[in-house]
Amino acid sequence: MKLPYRQAVEAICRANRIMLAAHVNPDGDTLGCVLALTHALRILGKEVVPYSAHGVPDIYEWMPGASWVQTSGPPQDFDLAIICDAGAINRIGSAVAPLAESAPLLINIDHHVSDGLFGDVQLVDARAAATAELVYHLLRSLQAACHQHLLTTEVAVCLMTGIITDTGSFRFLNVTPLTFALAAHLQRLGADPAPIAEQVFENRSFAALQLMGLAITRMEVSPDGQIAWSAIGYEDFQRLGAVDADTEGIVSNLRSVKGVQLGILFREVKPGSVRISLRSREGCDVTKIARVFGGGGHKLASGCSVEGTLEDAVSKVVAEATRQVSPP
Ligand code: 5GP
Ligand code: MN
């Protein structure tokens, strides 16, 4: 499949005022892409505003350019909007979506399995391990077209962060020889993986580890041993002084139990509103479960939200998962 990099390059060259948007509950990939593009497009003299409706979680605050990120803003005359790592336009949040929608041209850069593509130029490839891989190719094309060095150390660090986080440090099934080739180039450009991994994975708050302990203590496993789940209530977050970003990594621990095919983490982010993360092993496509509840994502990592009590959410989603994963 050939992606329209040339069209994206031409759109960027023509634009002066560009807005970039990350998805809600931002991760290292969406932020890495938005920040890498912000650095590079500013080198080209563009006026660039990076948005992340949910800001920058503590574990990513060290990323070069993190302080530039805006959570919302008044309407502005952007010539171009670029959305990174969001399977649907509403995934950038209601505070930012109108800004992107009012731009005359929209570039969608993504690697999610998507039902409907959005945007005027679509750099979308579900085989890419991270959206950062696609941004890397775009920047190479842009570099060649503009005869300017764009893959600076800052840009490389941002892209490496996206690749490390979306591949679980090069452990997931999405990793290809291209992922390693690209990472090797980024490291030569100054993006050492070790300090990035340390910042992201070994710099956690006390509350985050307590939350992990709580979730693991409460873990339940289905009678056939195929589904493991756990639930964190709003009151638990309050009591431990934890935030939703502190749940990072918990769901993959649920899936790591021997024999478990599917891990599900439920958390009541505010009373009556439950966020759900699903992680599976190969052979079990969790987008099918997430979609039943209006969510989506990747085959092995998806998410959705359910309104109602934590107990209701657990019973509905576990029942659906059981229907799909371990029918009687
Ligand atoms: P997480 O569990 O880390 O929040 O999300 C896992 C994956 O599913 C991510 O790629 C994320 O973009 C996607 N995802 C999470 N929640 C939703 C949702 O509500 N809707 C859609 N379409 N995708 C989601
Ligand atoms: Mn991603």
Short mmCIF file of C-alpha atoms and ligand atoms in Angstrom, two decimals:
data_model
loop_
_atom_site.label_atom_id
_atom_site.label_comp_id
_atom_site.label_asym_id
_atom_site.label_seq_id
_atom_site.Cartn_x
_atom_site.Cartn_y
_atom_site.Cartn_z
CA MET A 1 0.00 0.00 0.00
CA LYS A 2 1.35 3.39 -0.98
CA LEU A 3 0.49 6.22 1.38
CA PRO A 4 0.00 9.79 0.06
CA TYR A 5 3.15 11.25 1.65
CA ARG A 6 3.63 13.60 -1.30
CA GLN A 7 0.19 15.07 -0.87
CA ALA A 8 0.84 15.57 2.86
CA VAL A 9 4.19 17.24 2.13
CA GLU A 10 2.57 19.60 -0.37
CA ALA A 11 -0.20 20.49 2.10
CA ILE A 12 2.37 21.24 4.81
CA CYS A 13 4.55 23.32 2.47
CA ARG A 14 1.55 25.45 1.48
CA ALA A 15 0.32 26.01 5.06
CA ASN A 16 1.53 28.72 7.42
CA ARG A 17 -0.62 28.23 10.50
CA ILE A 18 -0.86 24.59 11.55
CA MET A 19 -2.62 22.93 14.48
CA LEU A 20 -1.67 19.48 15.74
CA ALA A 21 -3.83 17.28 17.92
CA ALA A 22 -3.21 14.26 20.16
CA HIS A 23 -5.91 11.83 21.31
CA VAL A 24 -7.54 11.95 24.74
CA ASN A 25 -5.85 9.96 27.55
CA PRO A 26 -2.65 10.67 25.61
CA ASP A 27 0.13 8.10 25.42
CA GLY A 28 3.77 8.28 24.33
CA ASP A 29 2.91 7.68 20.68
CA THR A 30 0.32 10.41 20.19
CA LEU A 31 2.41 12.95 22.18
CA GLY A 32 5.65 11.85 20.50
CA CYS A 33 4.09 12.43 17.06
CA VAL A 34 2.56 15.79 17.92
CA LEU A 35 5.77 17.08 19.53
CA ALA A 36 8.06 15.71 16.78
CA LEU A 37 5.92 17.46 14.16
CA THR A 38 5.82 20.66 16.23
CA HIS A 39 9.63 20.79 16.40
CA ALA A 40 10.07 19.98 12.71
CA LEU A 41 7.39 22.36 11.40
CA ARG A 42 8.78 25.20 13.52
CA ILE A 43 12.19 24.60 11.93
CA LEU A 44 10.42 25.21 8.62
CA GLY A 45 9.18 28.54 10.01
CA LYS A 46 5.55 27.50 10.40
CA GLU A 47 3.37 28.85 13.17
CA VAL A 48 2.39 25.69 15.03
CA VAL A 49 0.11 25.02 18.01
CA PRO A 50 0.12 21.51 19.54
CA TYR A 51 -3.07 20.48 21.38
CA SER A 52 -3.79 17.65 23.77
CA ALA A 53 -7.26 17.93 25.35
CA HIS A 54 -6.07 15.99 28.40
CA GLY A 55 -2.71 17.75 28.64
CA VAL A 56 0.57 15.90 29.21
CA PRO A 57 0.64 13.14 31.89
CA ASP A 58 3.47 13.43 34.45
CA ILE A 59 5.43 10.54 32.92
CA TYR A 60 5.71 12.46 29.63
CA GLU A 61 6.40 15.94 31.02
CA TRP A 62 10.13 15.56 30.32
CA MET A 63 9.51 15.22 26.56
CA PRO A 64 11.13 18.01 24.50
CA GLY A 65 8.44 20.61 23.82
CA ALA A 66 5.90 19.24 26.35
CA SER A 67 5.41 22.73 27.82
CA TRP A 68 4.12 24.02 24.46
CA VAL A 69 1.04 21.79 24.58
CA GLN A 70 -2.34 23.55 24.92
CA THR A 71 -5.43 21.78 26.24
CA SER A 72 -7.91 24.04 24.40
CA GLY A 73 -8.08 27.51 22.93
CA PRO A 74 -10.22 30.10 21.18
CA PRO A 75 -11.16 29.57 17.52
CA GLN A 76 -8.24 30.39 15.25
CA ASP A 77 -7.62 30.59 11.52
CA PHE A 78 -5.49 27.53 10.98
CA ASP A 79 -4.60 26.61 7.37
CA LEU A 80 -4.08 22.98 8.25
CA ALA A 81 -4.91 20.50 11.00
CA ILE A 82 -2.87 17.34 11.62
CA ILE A 83 -4.33 14.66 13.89
CA CYS A 84 -2.00 11.96 15.20
CA ASP A 85 -2.86 8.45 16.46
CA ALA A 86 -6.64 8.95 16.73
CA GLY A 87 -8.95 6.35 15.14
CA ALA A 88 -11.84 8.84 14.98
CA ILE A 89 -11.99 12.63 15.07
CA ASN A 90 -13.95 12.64 18.35
CA ARG A 91 -10.93 10.94 19.97
CA ILE A 92 -9.13 14.31 20.12
CA GLY A 93 -11.74 15.58 22.61
CA SER A 94 -14.58 18.06 22.37
CA ALA A 95 -12.36 21.00 23.42
CA VAL A 96 -10.05 20.52 20.41
CA ALA A 97 -12.20 18.87 17.70
CA PRO A 98 -13.89 22.15 16.58
CA LEU A 99 -10.46 23.72 15.98
CA ALA A 100 -9.48 20.84 13.71
CA GLU A 101 -12.85 20.73 11.97
CA SER A 102 -12.73 24.43 11.11
CA ALA A 103 -9.36 24.10 9.31
CA PRO A 104 -9.79 23.92 5.51
CA LEU A 105 -7.53 20.86 5.28
CA LEU A 106 -7.01 17.92 7.60
CA ILE A 107 -4.23 15.32 7.59
CA ASN A 108 -4.96 12.13 9.54
CA ILE A 109 -1.86 10.15 10.58
CA ASP A 110 -2.72 6.89 12.30
CA HIS A 111 -2.23 3.15 12.73
CA HIS A 112 -5.56 2.17 14.29
CA VAL A 113 -7.87 -0.38 12.71
CA SER A 114 -10.57 2.01 11.62
CA ASP A 115 -14.15 1.63 10.41
CA GLY A 116 -14.28 4.96 8.66
CA LEU A 117 -11.31 7.07 7.69
CA PHE A 118 -11.53 10.81 8.19
CA GLY A 119 -9.48 13.71 6.88
CA ASP A 120 -8.53 15.01 3.43
CA VAL A 121 -5.12 13.32 3.41
CA GLN A 122 -4.91 9.94 5.12
CA LEU A 123 -1.57 8.55 6.19
CA VAL A 124 -3.14 5.51 7.80
CA ASP A 125 -1.50 2.11 8.02
CA ALA A 126 -2.60 -0.45 10.63
CA ARG A 127 0.65 -2.39 10.05
CA ALA A 128 2.75 0.40 11.53
CA ALA A 129 3.79 -0.49 15.09
CA ALA A 130 3.35 3.13 16.12
CA THR A 131 2.02 6.26 14.45
CA ALA A 132 5.56 7.55 15.11
CA GLU A 133 6.75 5.25 12.27
CA LEU A 134 4.45 7.08 9.84
CA VAL A 135 5.54 10.49 11.13
CA TYR A 136 9.15 9.42 10.63
CA HIS A 137 8.46 8.64 6.95
CA LEU A 138 6.57 11.90 6.53
CA LEU A 139 9.48 13.88 8.01
CA ARG A 140 11.96 12.09 5.72
CA SER A 141 9.83 13.12 2.71
CA LEU A 142 9.48 16.66 4.04
CA GLN A 143 13.22 16.89 4.66
CA ALA A 144 13.94 15.87 1.07
CA ALA A 145 11.35 18.30 -0.32
CA CYS A 146 12.47 21.29 1.77
CA HIS A 147 16.24 20.59 1.78
CA GLN A 148 16.29 21.24 5.51
CA HIS A 149 17.44 19.02 8.37
CA LEU A 150 14.34 18.10 10.36
CA LEU A 151 15.29 14.87 12.13
CA THR A 152 17.00 16.62 15.02
CA THR A 153 17.80 14.89 18.32
CA GLU A 154 14.60 16.35 19.85
CA VAL A 155 12.51 14.99 17.00
CA ALA A 156 14.24 11.60 17.24
CA VAL A 157 13.61 11.42 21.02
CA CYS A 158 9.91 12.16 20.51
CA LEU A 159 9.55 9.49 17.82
CA MET A 160 11.56 6.92 19.80
CA THR A 161 9.22 7.51 22.76
CA GLY A 162 6.24 6.68 20.55
CA ILE A 163 7.86 3.50 19.30
CA ILE A 164 9.01 2.32 22.73
CA THR A 165 5.62 2.88 24.36
CA ASP A 166 3.46 1.45 21.56
CA THR A 167 5.63 -1.68 21.20
CA GLY A 168 5.97 -2.27 24.95
CA SER A 169 9.73 -1.82 24.54
CA PHE A 170 9.90 -3.85 21.29
CA ARG A 171 8.01 -6.81 22.79
CA PHE A 172 4.62 -6.70 21.07
CA LEU A 173 3.46 -8.50 17.91
CA ASN A 174 3.36 -5.21 16.01
CA VAL A 175 7.19 -5.05 15.89
CA THR A 176 8.66 -5.58 12.38
CA PRO A 177 12.20 -5.41 10.98
CA LEU A 178 11.28 -1.89 9.86
CA THR A 179 10.55 -0.91 13.47
CA PHE A 180 14.09 -1.90 14.44
CA ALA A 181 15.63 -0.25 11.37
CA LEU A 182 13.85 2.95 12.16
CA ALA A 183 14.73 2.79 15.86
CA ALA A 184 18.39 2.19 14.92
CA HIS A 185 18.35 5.38 12.85
CA LEU A 186 16.67 7.33 15.66
CA GLN A 187 19.30 6.13 18.14
CA ARG A 188 22.07 7.26 15.78
CA LEU A 189 20.36 10.65 15.72
CA GLY A 190 20.77 10.83 19.50
CA ALA A 191 17.64 9.14 20.85
CA ASP A 192 19.01 6.58 23.30
CA PRO A 193 16.23 4.18 24.30
CA ALA A 194 17.45 3.55 27.88
CA PRO A 195 16.82 7.03 29.35
CA ILE A 196 13.47 7.21 27.56
CA ALA A 197 12.39 3.83 28.97
CA GLU A 198 13.60 4.88 32.40
CA GLN A 199 11.59 8.11 32.31
CA VAL A 200 8.44 6.35 31.18
CA PHE A 201 8.54 3.02 33.02
CA GLU A 202 10.71 3.59 36.10
CA ASN A 203 9.67 6.97 37.28
CA ARG A 204 6.27 6.12 38.66
CA SER A 205 4.52 7.73 41.59
CA PHE A 206 3.99 5.97 44.90
CA ALA A 207 0.24 6.23 44.26
CA ALA A 208 0.59 4.52 40.88
CA LEU A 209 2.25 1.49 42.47
CA GLN A 210 -0.32 1.35 45.24
CA LEU A 211 -3.01 1.42 42.58
CA MET A 212 -1.27 -1.45 40.76
CA GLY A 213 -1.21 -3.42 44.04
CA LEU A 214 -4.89 -2.75 44.65
CA ALA A 215 -5.88 -3.80 41.12
CA ILE A 216 -3.88 -7.00 41.30
CA THR A 217 -5.25 -7.89 44.75
CA ARG A 218 -8.79 -7.48 43.39
CA MET A 219 -8.16 -9.41 40.18
CA GLU A 220 -10.81 -11.96 39.23
CA VAL A 221 -10.43 -14.74 36.69
CA SER A 222 -13.25 -16.43 34.76
CA PRO A 223 -13.95 -20.09 35.63
CA ASP A 224 -12.22 -21.26 32.44
CA GLY A 225 -9.16 -19.13 33.23
CA GLN A 226 -9.35 -17.17 29.95
CA ILE A 227 -10.43 -13.72 31.16
CA ALA A 228 -8.86 -11.72 34.00
CA TRP A 229 -10.30 -8.42 35.17
CA SER A 230 -10.09 -5.90 37.94
CA ALA A 231 -11.93 -2.70 38.86
CA ILE A 232 -10.84 0.56 40.48
CA GLY A 233 -13.50 2.88 41.91
CA TYR A 234 -13.56 6.68 41.97
CA GLU A 235 -13.17 6.48 45.73
CA ASP A 236 -9.97 4.40 45.34
CA PHE A 237 -8.40 7.11 43.17
CA GLN A 238 -9.37 9.77 45.73
CA ARG A 239 -8.07 7.78 48.70
CA LEU A 240 -4.70 6.99 47.07
CA GLY A 241 -4.31 10.40 45.44
CA ALA A 242 -3.98 8.66 42.08
CA VAL A 243 -5.08 9.78 38.61
CA ASP A 244 -6.20 7.80 35.57
CA ALA A 245 -2.73 8.01 33.96
CA ASP A 246 -1.43 6.04 36.97
CA THR A 247 -3.32 2.97 35.68
CA GLU A 248 -0.73 2.64 32.85
CA GLY A 249 0.60 -0.91 32.76
CA ILE A 250 -2.00 -2.49 35.03
CA VAL A 251 -4.06 -4.13 32.29
CA SER A 252 -1.05 -5.81 30.68
CA ASN A 253 -0.29 -7.34 34.09
CA LEU A 254 -3.80 -8.80 34.16
CA ARG A 255 -3.22 -10.35 30.74
CA SER A 256 0.16 -11.74 31.84
CA VAL A 257 -1.44 -14.47 33.97
CA LYS A 258 -0.67 -17.92 32.57
CA GLY A 259 -3.53 -19.12 30.35
CA VAL A 260 -5.34 -15.77 30.34
CA GLN A 261 -6.24 -14.62 26.82
CA LEU A 262 -7.90 -11.34 27.74
CA GLY A 263 -7.22 -8.76 30.46
CA ILE A 264 -9.77 -6.06 31.28
CA LEU A 265 -9.28 -3.07 33.58
CA PHE A 266 -12.30 -1.03 34.69
CA ARG A 267 -11.89 2.34 36.32
CA GLU A 268 -14.48 4.81 37.46
CA VAL A 269 -12.88 8.04 36.27
CA LYS A 270 -15.74 10.07 37.70
CA PRO A 271 -18.86 8.88 39.50
CA GLY A 272 -21.08 7.16 36.93
CA SER A 273 -18.43 7.08 34.17
CA VAL A 274 -16.27 4.01 33.63
CA ARG A 275 -13.22 3.71 31.32
CA ILE A 276 -12.32 0.25 30.14
CA SER A 277 -9.02 -1.03 28.77
CA LEU A 278 -8.82 -4.38 27.00
CA ARG A 279 -5.64 -6.32 26.17
CA SER A 280 -5.50 -9.72 24.51
CA ARG A 281 -3.05 -12.28 23.23
CA GLU A 282 -2.90 -13.18 19.55
CA GLY A 283 -6.06 -14.90 18.32
CA CYS A 284 -8.47 -12.72 20.27
CA ASP A 285 -9.51 -9.44 18.59
CA VAL A 286 -10.57 -7.00 21.32
CA THR A 287 -11.77 -4.30 18.92
CA LYS A 288 -14.88 -6.51 18.51
CA ILE A 289 -15.63 -6.23 22.23
CA ALA A 290 -14.75 -2.51 22.47
CA ARG A 291 -16.97 -1.68 19.48
CA VAL A 292 -20.04 -3.19 21.17
CA PHE A 293 -19.64 -0.38 23.72
CA GLY A 294 -18.81 2.37 21.21
CA GLY A 295 -15.03 2.12 21.55
CA GLY A 296 -12.24 0.81 19.34
CA GLY A 297 -8.47 0.56 19.05
CA HIS A 298 -6.20 -2.27 17.91
CA LYS A 299 -6.72 -6.05 17.75
CA LEU A 300 -4.68 -6.63 20.88
CA ALA A 301 -5.28 -3.31 22.69
CA SER A 302 -8.59 -1.49 22.73
CA GLY A 303 -10.66 0.73 24.95
CA CYS A 304 -14.17 2.03 25.50
CA SER A 305 -16.28 3.94 28.03
CA VAL A 306 -19.54 2.95 29.70
CA GLU A 307 -21.89 5.23 31.65
CA GLY A 308 -23.29 3.78 34.88
CA THR A 309 -21.95 2.16 38.00
CA LEU A 310 -18.68 0.26 38.14
CA GLU A 311 -20.58 -2.96 38.98
CA ASP A 312 -22.86 -2.58 35.96
CA ALA A 313 -19.92 -1.92 33.65
CA VAL A 314 -18.08 -4.98 34.95
CA SER A 315 -21.08 -7.27 34.53
CA LYS A 316 -21.95 -5.99 31.01
CA VAL A 317 -18.43 -6.06 29.59
CA VAL A 318 -17.40 -9.34 31.22
CA ALA A 319 -20.62 -10.94 29.88
CA GLU A 320 -19.83 -9.70 26.34
CA ALA A 321 -16.21 -10.81 26.63
CA THR A 322 -17.31 -14.24 27.82
CA ARG A 323 -19.71 -14.53 24.84
CA GLN A 324 -16.87 -13.76 22.46
CA VAL A 325 -13.85 -15.36 24.13
CA SER A 326 -15.16 -18.34 26.05
CA PRO A 327 -18.61 -19.34 24.77
CA PRO A 328 -20.20 -22.26 26.64
P1 5GP B 1 -6.11 2.34 26.39
O1 5GP B 1 -6.62 1.08 26.99
O2 5GP B 1 -4.64 2.46 26.51
O3 5GP B 1 -6.86 3.55 26.85
O4 5GP B 1 -6.43 2.24 24.85
C1 5GP B 1 -5.94 1.17 24.06
C2 5GP B 1 -6.15 1.49 22.61
O5 5GP B 1 -7.54 1.61 22.33
C3 5GP B 1 -5.54 2.80 22.17
O6 5GP B 1 -4.98 2.59 20.89
C4 5GP B 1 -6.66 3.77 22.09
O7 5GP B 1 -6.45 4.71 21.12
C5 5GP B 1 -7.87 2.88 21.80
N1 5GP B 1 -9.04 3.37 22.52
C6 5GP B 1 -9.18 3.52 23.86
N2 5GP B 1 -10.38 3.99 24.19
C7 5GP B 1 -11.06 4.17 23.04
C8 5GP B 1 -12.37 4.65 22.73
O8 5GP B 1 -13.17 5.02 23.59
N3 5GP B 1 -12.69 4.69 21.40
C9 5GP B 1 -11.84 4.29 20.42
N4 5GP B 1 -12.23 4.35 19.15
N5 5GP B 1 -10.61 3.82 20.68
C10 5GP B 1 -10.21 3.76 21.96
MN MN B 2 -0.33 4.60 18.75
#
